[in-house]
């Protein structure tokens, strides 16, 4: 079956109809051959397509493949804000720089068509990190935990009760004498997907701001 002609409207339609990040990745993979034939002057279309395709790699934990994608992106789009942001994000993800990841996702400009996927990845990364921290630490400083989850580390270091409650609501225990949080391991079923917006688990909803 032939794919519809790639366009900004068609990419928006894809985002509104795919049910999981895997579906998004597979669909955009099918479109990559068309994307290779788009005239270089169509910078906006190319930039949006490759940015969405890049995020579909991250949402499916294909970091090596995401790096490979950046190597075959068309030259005319490499200096666009969106692709430059992707390259910065890839470096931060590769180096596990949590503060940088959240800053890039939240503060840098992204095309309107891409913003739902950017938010979806922030939710995904935050949820994944919460599980990793919960299952890796017996005790952790509030500021360190806040940094991992994209919360205000300065307030956490000061013992901000609102931030502490975000963690205790997840089942973590707060020891006011040692000023340490004691994570509770999290075991959850794979989250259901609703479009590209991950239906976060209860613990993620309590952490989210």
PDB file of C-alpha atoms in Angstrom:
ATOM      1  CA  UNK A   1       0.000   0.000   0.000  1.00  0.00           C
ATOM      2  CA  UNK A   2       1.409   3.385  -1.039  1.00  0.00           C
ATOM      3  CA  UNK A   3       1.961   5.930   1.689  1.00  0.00           C
ATOM      4  CA  UNK A   4       0.298   9.347   1.430  1.00  0.00           C
ATOM      5  CA  UNK A   5       2.619  12.078   0.221  1.00  0.00           C
ATOM      6  CA  UNK A   6       4.725  13.410   3.060  1.00  0.00           C
ATOM      7  CA  UNK A   7       3.848  16.947   4.156  1.00  0.00           C
ATOM      8  CA  UNK A   8       3.509  18.921   7.375  1.00  0.00           C
ATOM      9  CA  UNK A   9      -0.214  18.131   7.440  1.00  0.00           C
ATOM     10  CA  UNK A  10       0.471  14.443   6.878  1.00  0.00           C
ATOM     11  CA  UNK A  11       3.017  14.378   9.707  1.00  0.00           C
ATOM     12  CA  UNK A  12       0.427  15.979  11.997  1.00  0.00           C
ATOM     13  CA  UNK A  13      -2.032  13.293  10.922  1.00  0.00           C
ATOM     14  CA  UNK A  14       0.515  10.598  11.742  1.00  0.00           C
ATOM     15  CA  UNK A  15       0.997  12.022  15.235  1.00  0.00           C
ATOM     16  CA  UNK A  16      -2.741  12.040  15.843  1.00  0.00           C
ATOM     17  CA  UNK A  17      -3.273   8.456  14.743  1.00  0.00           C
ATOM     18  CA  UNK A  18      -0.307   6.384  15.943  1.00  0.00           C
ATOM     19  CA  UNK A  19      -0.976   4.541  19.186  1.00  0.00           C
ATOM     20  CA  UNK A  20       2.537   3.873  20.530  1.00  0.00           C
ATOM     21  CA  UNK A  21       6.087   5.179  20.112  1.00  0.00           C
ATOM     22  CA  UNK A  22       6.891   1.946  18.259  1.00  0.00           C
ATOM     23  CA  UNK A  23       4.091   2.714  15.800  1.00  0.00           C
ATOM     24  CA  UNK A  24       5.481   6.221  15.346  1.00  0.00           C
ATOM     25  CA  UNK A  25       8.969   4.882  14.715  1.00  0.00           C
ATOM     26  CA  UNK A  26       7.760   2.282  12.230  1.00  0.00           C
ATOM     27  CA  UNK A  27       5.594   4.774  10.360  1.00  0.00           C
ATOM     28  CA  UNK A  28       8.337   7.366  10.078  1.00  0.00           C
ATOM     29  CA  UNK A  29      10.790   4.656   9.024  1.00  0.00           C
ATOM     30  CA  UNK A  30       8.464   3.944   6.118  1.00  0.00           C
ATOM     31  CA  UNK A  31       8.468   7.644   5.242  1.00  0.00           C
ATOM     32  CA  UNK A  32      12.237   8.056   5.307  1.00  0.00           C
ATOM     33  CA  UNK A  33      12.589   6.998   1.659  1.00  0.00           C
ATOM     34  CA  UNK A  34      10.177   9.788   0.689  1.00  0.00           C
ATOM     35  CA  UNK A  35      12.037  12.221   2.923  1.00  0.00           C
ATOM     36  CA  UNK A  36      15.266  11.492   1.061  1.00  0.00           C
ATOM     37  CA  UNK A  37      13.617  12.756  -2.126  1.00  0.00           C
ATOM     38  CA  UNK A  38      12.342  16.033  -0.667  1.00  0.00           C
ATOM     39  CA  UNK A  39      14.052  19.019  -2.366  1.00  0.00           C
ATOM     40  CA  UNK A  40      16.667  20.645  -0.096  1.00  0.00           C
ATOM     41  CA  UNK A  41      14.774  23.953  -0.231  1.00  0.00           C
ATOM     42  CA  UNK A  42      11.949  22.355   1.814  1.00  0.00           C
ATOM     43  CA  UNK A  43      13.896  23.046   4.993  1.00  0.00           C
ATOM     44  CA  UNK A  44      10.900  23.288   7.346  1.00  0.00           C
ATOM     45  CA  UNK A  45       9.384  19.988   6.228  1.00  0.00           C
ATOM     46  CA  UNK A  46      12.718  18.193   6.377  1.00  0.00           C
ATOM     47  CA  UNK A  47      13.517  19.635   9.790  1.00  0.00           C
ATOM     48  CA  UNK A  48      10.156  18.626  11.268  1.00  0.00           C
ATOM     49  CA  UNK A  49      10.313  15.134   9.779  1.00  0.00           C
ATOM     50  CA  UNK A  50      13.820  14.379  11.014  1.00  0.00           C
ATOM     51  CA  UNK A  51      13.131  15.885  14.440  1.00  0.00           C
ATOM     52  CA  UNK A  52      10.065  13.656  14.851  1.00  0.00           C
ATOM     53  CA  UNK A  53      12.004  10.657  13.561  1.00  0.00           C
ATOM     54  CA  UNK A  54      14.821  11.445  16.012  1.00  0.00           C
ATOM     55  CA  UNK A  55      12.414  11.520  18.971  1.00  0.00           C
ATOM     56  CA  UNK A  56      10.820   8.270  17.845  1.00  0.00           C
ATOM     57  CA  UNK A  57      14.259   6.695  18.270  1.00  0.00           C
ATOM     58  CA  UNK A  58      14.635   8.097  21.794  1.00  0.00           C
ATOM     59  CA  UNK A  59      11.130   7.009  22.779  1.00  0.00           C
ATOM     60  CA  UNK A  60      12.011   3.451  21.765  1.00  0.00           C
ATOM     61  CA  UNK A  61      15.446   3.487  23.454  1.00  0.00           C
ATOM     62  CA  UNK A  62      17.364   3.324  20.188  1.00  0.00           C
ATOM     63  CA  UNK A  63      20.161   5.696  21.165  1.00  0.00           C
ATOM     64  CA  UNK A  64      22.793   4.228  18.838  1.00  0.00           C
ATOM     65  CA  UNK A  65      20.327   4.341  15.961  1.00  0.00           C
ATOM     66  CA  UNK A  66      19.499   7.962  16.834  1.00  0.00           C
ATOM     67  CA  UNK A  67      23.190   8.792  16.491  1.00  0.00           C
ATOM     68  CA  UNK A  68      23.266   7.075  13.119  1.00  0.00           C
ATOM     69  CA  UNK A  69      20.217   9.071  12.021  1.00  0.00           C
ATOM     70  CA  UNK A  70      21.985  12.352  12.754  1.00  0.00           C
ATOM     71  CA  UNK A  71      24.779  11.256  10.413  1.00  0.00           C
ATOM     72  CA  UNK A  72      22.432  10.827   7.441  1.00  0.00           C
ATOM     73  CA  UNK A  73      20.281  13.928   7.914  1.00  0.00           C
ATOM     74  CA  UNK A  74      20.349  16.239   4.866  1.00  0.00           C
ATOM     75  CA  UNK A  75      23.019  18.908   5.046  1.00  0.00           C
ATOM     76  CA  UNK A  76      20.623  21.887   4.564  1.00  0.00           C
ATOM     77  CA  UNK A  77      18.814  21.216   7.869  1.00  0.00           C
ATOM     78  CA  UNK A  78      21.788  20.599  10.121  1.00  0.00           C
ATOM     79  CA  UNK A  79      21.951  24.241  11.225  1.00  0.00           C
ATOM     80  CA  UNK A  80      18.242  24.645  11.928  1.00  0.00           C
ATOM     81  CA  UNK A  81      17.306  25.262  15.556  1.00  0.00           C
ATOM     82  CA  UNK A  82      15.334  22.054  15.778  1.00  0.00           C
ATOM     83  CA  UNK A  83      18.132  19.784  14.546  1.00  0.00           C
ATOM     84  CA  UNK A  84      20.745  21.605  16.600  1.00  0.00           C
ATOM     85  CA  UNK A  85      18.535  21.005  19.635  1.00  0.00           C
ATOM     86  CA  UNK A  86      18.349  17.317  18.715  1.00  0.00           C
ATOM     87  CA  UNK A  87      22.131  17.106  18.598  1.00  0.00           C
ATOM     88  CA  UNK A  88      22.433  18.796  21.988  1.00  0.00           C
ATOM     89  CA  UNK A  89      19.818  16.474  23.431  1.00  0.00           C
ATOM     90  CA  UNK A  90      21.509  13.386  22.011  1.00  0.00           C
ATOM     91  CA  UNK A  91      24.787  14.396  23.632  1.00  0.00           C
ATOM     92  CA  UNK A  92      23.085  15.001  26.974  1.00  0.00           C
ATOM     93  CA  UNK A  93      21.227  11.673  26.825  1.00  0.00           C
ATOM     94  CA  UNK A  94      24.398   9.845  25.824  1.00  0.00           C
ATOM     95  CA  UNK A  95      26.269  11.387  28.747  1.00  0.00           C
ATOM     96  CA  UNK A  96      23.328  10.969  31.149  1.00  0.00           C
ATOM     97  CA  UNK A  97      23.346  14.667  32.033  1.00  0.00           C
ATOM     98  CA  UNK A  98      19.899  14.876  33.578  1.00  0.00           C
ATOM     99  CA  UNK A  99      19.886  18.611  34.239  1.00  0.00           C
ATOM    100  CA  UNK A 100      20.885  19.287  30.651  1.00  0.00           C
ATOM    101  CA  UNK A 101      18.239  16.942  29.276  1.00  0.00           C
ATOM    102  CA  UNK A 102      15.408  18.683  31.109  1.00  0.00           C
ATOM    103  CA  UNK A 103      16.749  22.136  30.222  1.00  0.00           C
ATOM    104  CA  UNK A 104      16.967  21.296  26.512  1.00  0.00           C
ATOM    105  CA  UNK A 105      13.483  19.796  26.445  1.00  0.00           C
ATOM    106  CA  UNK A 106      11.863  22.625  28.402  1.00  0.00           C
ATOM    107  CA  UNK A 107      13.749  25.767  27.450  1.00  0.00           C
ATOM    108  CA  UNK A 108      14.894  25.449  23.848  1.00  0.00           C
ATOM    109  CA  UNK A 109      12.551  26.276  20.950  1.00  0.00           C
ATOM    110  CA  UNK A 110      10.825  23.373  19.198  1.00  0.00           C
ATOM    111  CA  UNK A 111       8.488  23.520  16.183  1.00  0.00           C
ATOM    112  CA  UNK A 112       4.799  23.455  17.103  1.00  0.00           C
ATOM    113  CA  UNK A 113       4.315  20.126  15.328  1.00  0.00           C
ATOM    114  CA  UNK A 114       7.059  18.556  17.443  1.00  0.00           C
ATOM    115  CA  UNK A 115       6.109  19.858  20.888  1.00  0.00           C
ATOM    116  CA  UNK A 116       3.732  16.958  21.774  1.00  0.00           C
ATOM    117  CA  UNK A 117       6.549  14.490  21.113  1.00  0.00           C
ATOM    118  CA  UNK A 118       9.006  16.585  23.140  1.00  0.00           C
ATOM    119  CA  UNK A 119       6.577  16.501  26.088  1.00  0.00           C
ATOM    120  CA  UNK A 120       6.038  12.798  25.585  1.00  0.00           C
ATOM    121  CA  UNK A 121       9.773  12.172  25.767  1.00  0.00           C
ATOM    122  CA  UNK A 122      10.155  14.313  28.889  1.00  0.00           C
ATOM    123  CA  UNK A 123       7.438  12.248  30.574  1.00  0.00           C
ATOM    124  CA  UNK A 124       9.017   9.022  29.353  1.00  0.00           C
ATOM    125  CA  UNK A 125      12.515  10.008  30.508  1.00  0.00           C
ATOM    126  CA  UNK A 126      11.274  11.229  33.876  1.00  0.00           C
ATOM    127  CA  UNK A 127       9.286   8.052  34.470  1.00  0.00           C
ATOM    128  CA  UNK A 128      12.170   5.834  33.399  1.00  0.00           C
ATOM    129  CA  UNK A 129      14.596   7.735  35.629  1.00  0.00           C
ATOM    130  CA  UNK A 130      12.266   7.525  38.629  1.00  0.00           C
ATOM    131  CA  UNK A 131      12.188   3.749  38.290  1.00  0.00           C
ATOM    132  CA  UNK A 132      15.962   3.557  37.857  1.00  0.00           C
ATOM    133  CA  UNK A 133      16.627   5.685  40.944  1.00  0.00           C
ATOM    134  CA  UNK A 134      14.001   3.856  42.999  1.00  0.00           C
ATOM    135  CA  UNK A 135      15.569   0.525  42.142  1.00  0.00           C
ATOM    136  CA  UNK A 136      19.222   1.603  42.490  1.00  0.00           C
ATOM    137  CA  UNK A 137      19.432   3.579  45.733  1.00  0.00           C
ATOM    138  CA  UNK A 138      18.786   2.617  49.329  1.00  0.00           C
ATOM    139  CA  UNK A 139      19.244   6.247  50.368  1.00  0.00           C
ATOM    140  CA  UNK A 140      19.719   9.488  48.464  1.00  0.00           C
ATOM    141  CA  UNK A 141      20.019  13.195  49.190  1.00  0.00           C
ATOM    142  CA  UNK A 142      16.910  15.211  48.235  1.00  0.00           C
ATOM    143  CA  UNK A 143      18.915  17.490  45.935  1.00  0.00           C
ATOM    144  CA  UNK A 144      20.317  14.526  44.018  1.00  0.00           C
ATOM    145  CA  UNK A 145      16.882  12.946  43.683  1.00  0.00           C
ATOM    146  CA  UNK A 146      15.425  16.251  42.503  1.00  0.00           C
ATOM    147  CA  UNK A 147      18.166  16.601  39.877  1.00  0.00           C
ATOM    148  CA  UNK A 148      17.386  13.161  38.482  1.00  0.00           C
ATOM    149  CA  UNK A 149      13.679  14.003  38.226  1.00  0.00           C
ATOM    150  CA  UNK A 150      13.968  17.533  36.875  1.00  0.00           C
ATOM    151  CA  UNK A 151      12.775  19.192  40.077  1.00  0.00           C
ATOM    152  CA  UNK A 152      14.317  22.198  41.846  1.00  0.00           C
ATOM    153  CA  UNK A 153      17.482  20.855  43.475  1.00  0.00           C
ATOM    154  CA  UNK A 154      18.081  24.042  45.478  1.00  0.00           C
ATOM    155  CA  UNK A 155      14.668  23.860  47.111  1.00  0.00           C
ATOM    156  CA  UNK A 156      15.140  20.148  47.703  1.00  0.00           C
ATOM    157  CA  UNK A 157      18.494  20.801  49.402  1.00  0.00           C
ATOM    158  CA  UNK A 158      16.728  23.267  51.688  1.00  0.00           C
ATOM    159  CA  UNK A 159      14.256  20.570  52.694  1.00  0.00           C
ATOM    160  CA  UNK A 160      11.294  21.997  50.812  1.00  0.00           C
ATOM    161  CA  UNK A 161       8.343  19.988  52.088  1.00  0.00           C
ATOM    162  CA  UNK A 162       6.426  20.111  48.819  1.00  0.00           C
ATOM    163  CA  UNK A 163       9.285  18.389  47.007  1.00  0.00           C
ATOM    164  CA  UNK A 164       9.746  15.898  49.845  1.00  0.00           C
ATOM    165  CA  UNK A 165       6.036  15.060  49.623  1.00  0.00           C
ATOM    166  CA  UNK A 166       6.396  14.336  45.911  1.00  0.00           C
ATOM    167  CA  UNK A 167       8.804  11.538  46.791  1.00  0.00           C
ATOM    168  CA  UNK A 168       7.007  10.216  49.850  1.00  0.00           C
ATOM    169  CA  UNK A 169       3.831  10.055  47.763  1.00  0.00           C
ATOM    170  CA  UNK A 170       5.703   7.529  45.612  1.00  0.00           C
ATOM    171  CA  UNK A 171       6.317   5.343  48.638  1.00  0.00           C
ATOM    172  CA  UNK A 172       9.746   6.719  49.478  1.00  0.00           C
ATOM    173  CA  UNK A 173      10.572   7.301  53.162  1.00  0.00           C
ATOM    174  CA  UNK A 174      11.952  10.597  54.461  1.00  0.00           C
ATOM    175  CA  UNK A 175      14.310  10.548  57.450  1.00  0.00           C
ATOM    176  CA  UNK A 176      14.417  14.079  58.912  1.00  0.00           C
ATOM    177  CA  UNK A 177      17.331  13.192  61.221  1.00  0.00           C
ATOM    178  CA  UNK A 178      19.701  12.076  58.481  1.00  0.00           C
ATOM    179  CA  UNK A 179      18.072  14.325  55.855  1.00  0.00           C
ATOM    180  CA  UNK A 180      17.939  11.362  53.480  1.00  0.00           C
ATOM    181  CA  UNK A 181      15.263   9.911  51.253  1.00  0.00           C
ATOM    182  CA  UNK A 182      14.918   6.138  51.151  1.00  0.00           C
ATOM    183  CA  UNK A 183      13.496   5.059  47.778  1.00  0.00           C
ATOM    184  CA  UNK A 184      11.027   2.233  47.411  1.00  0.00           C
ATOM    185  CA  UNK A 185      11.634  -0.073  44.445  1.00  0.00           C
ATOM    186  CA  UNK A 186       9.058   0.332  41.697  1.00  0.00           C
ATOM    187  CA  UNK A 187       7.806  -2.593  39.665  1.00  0.00           C
ATOM    188  CA  UNK A 188       5.171  -1.639  37.124  1.00  0.00           C
ATOM    189  CA  UNK A 189       3.566  -3.158  34.081  1.00  0.00           C
ATOM    190  CA  UNK A 190       4.441  -1.572  30.722  1.00  0.00           C
ATOM    191  CA  UNK A 191       2.481   1.707  30.482  1.00  0.00           C
ATOM    192  CA  UNK A 192      -0.427   1.978  28.107  1.00  0.00           C
ATOM    193  CA  UNK A 193      -0.148   4.553  25.384  1.00  0.00           C
ATOM    194  CA  UNK A 194      -2.658   7.200  24.359  1.00  0.00           C
ATOM    195  CA  UNK A 195      -1.520   8.699  21.090  1.00  0.00           C
ATOM    196  CA  UNK A 196       1.971   9.904  21.833  1.00  0.00           C
ATOM    197  CA  UNK A 197       1.153  11.039  25.341  1.00  0.00           C
ATOM    198  CA  UNK A 198       2.282   8.277  27.665  1.00  0.00           C
ATOM    199  CA  UNK A 199      -0.331   7.433  30.262  1.00  0.00           C
ATOM    200  CA  UNK A 200       1.944   7.824  33.251  1.00  0.00           C
ATOM    201  CA  UNK A 201       1.842   5.512  36.170  1.00  0.00           C
ATOM    202  CA  UNK A 202       0.427   6.720  39.477  1.00  0.00           C
ATOM    203  CA  UNK A 203       3.884   7.419  40.857  1.00  0.00           C
ATOM    204  CA  UNK A 204       4.827   9.512  37.848  1.00  0.00           C
ATOM    205  CA  UNK A 205       1.658  11.548  38.159  1.00  0.00           C
ATOM    206  CA  UNK A 206       2.556  12.321  41.752  1.00  0.00           C
ATOM    207  CA  UNK A 207       6.083  13.389  40.834  1.00  0.00           C
ATOM    208  CA  UNK A 208       5.106  15.508  37.835  1.00  0.00           C
ATOM    209  CA  UNK A 209       4.846  19.236  38.222  1.00  0.00           C
TER     210      UNK A 209
END
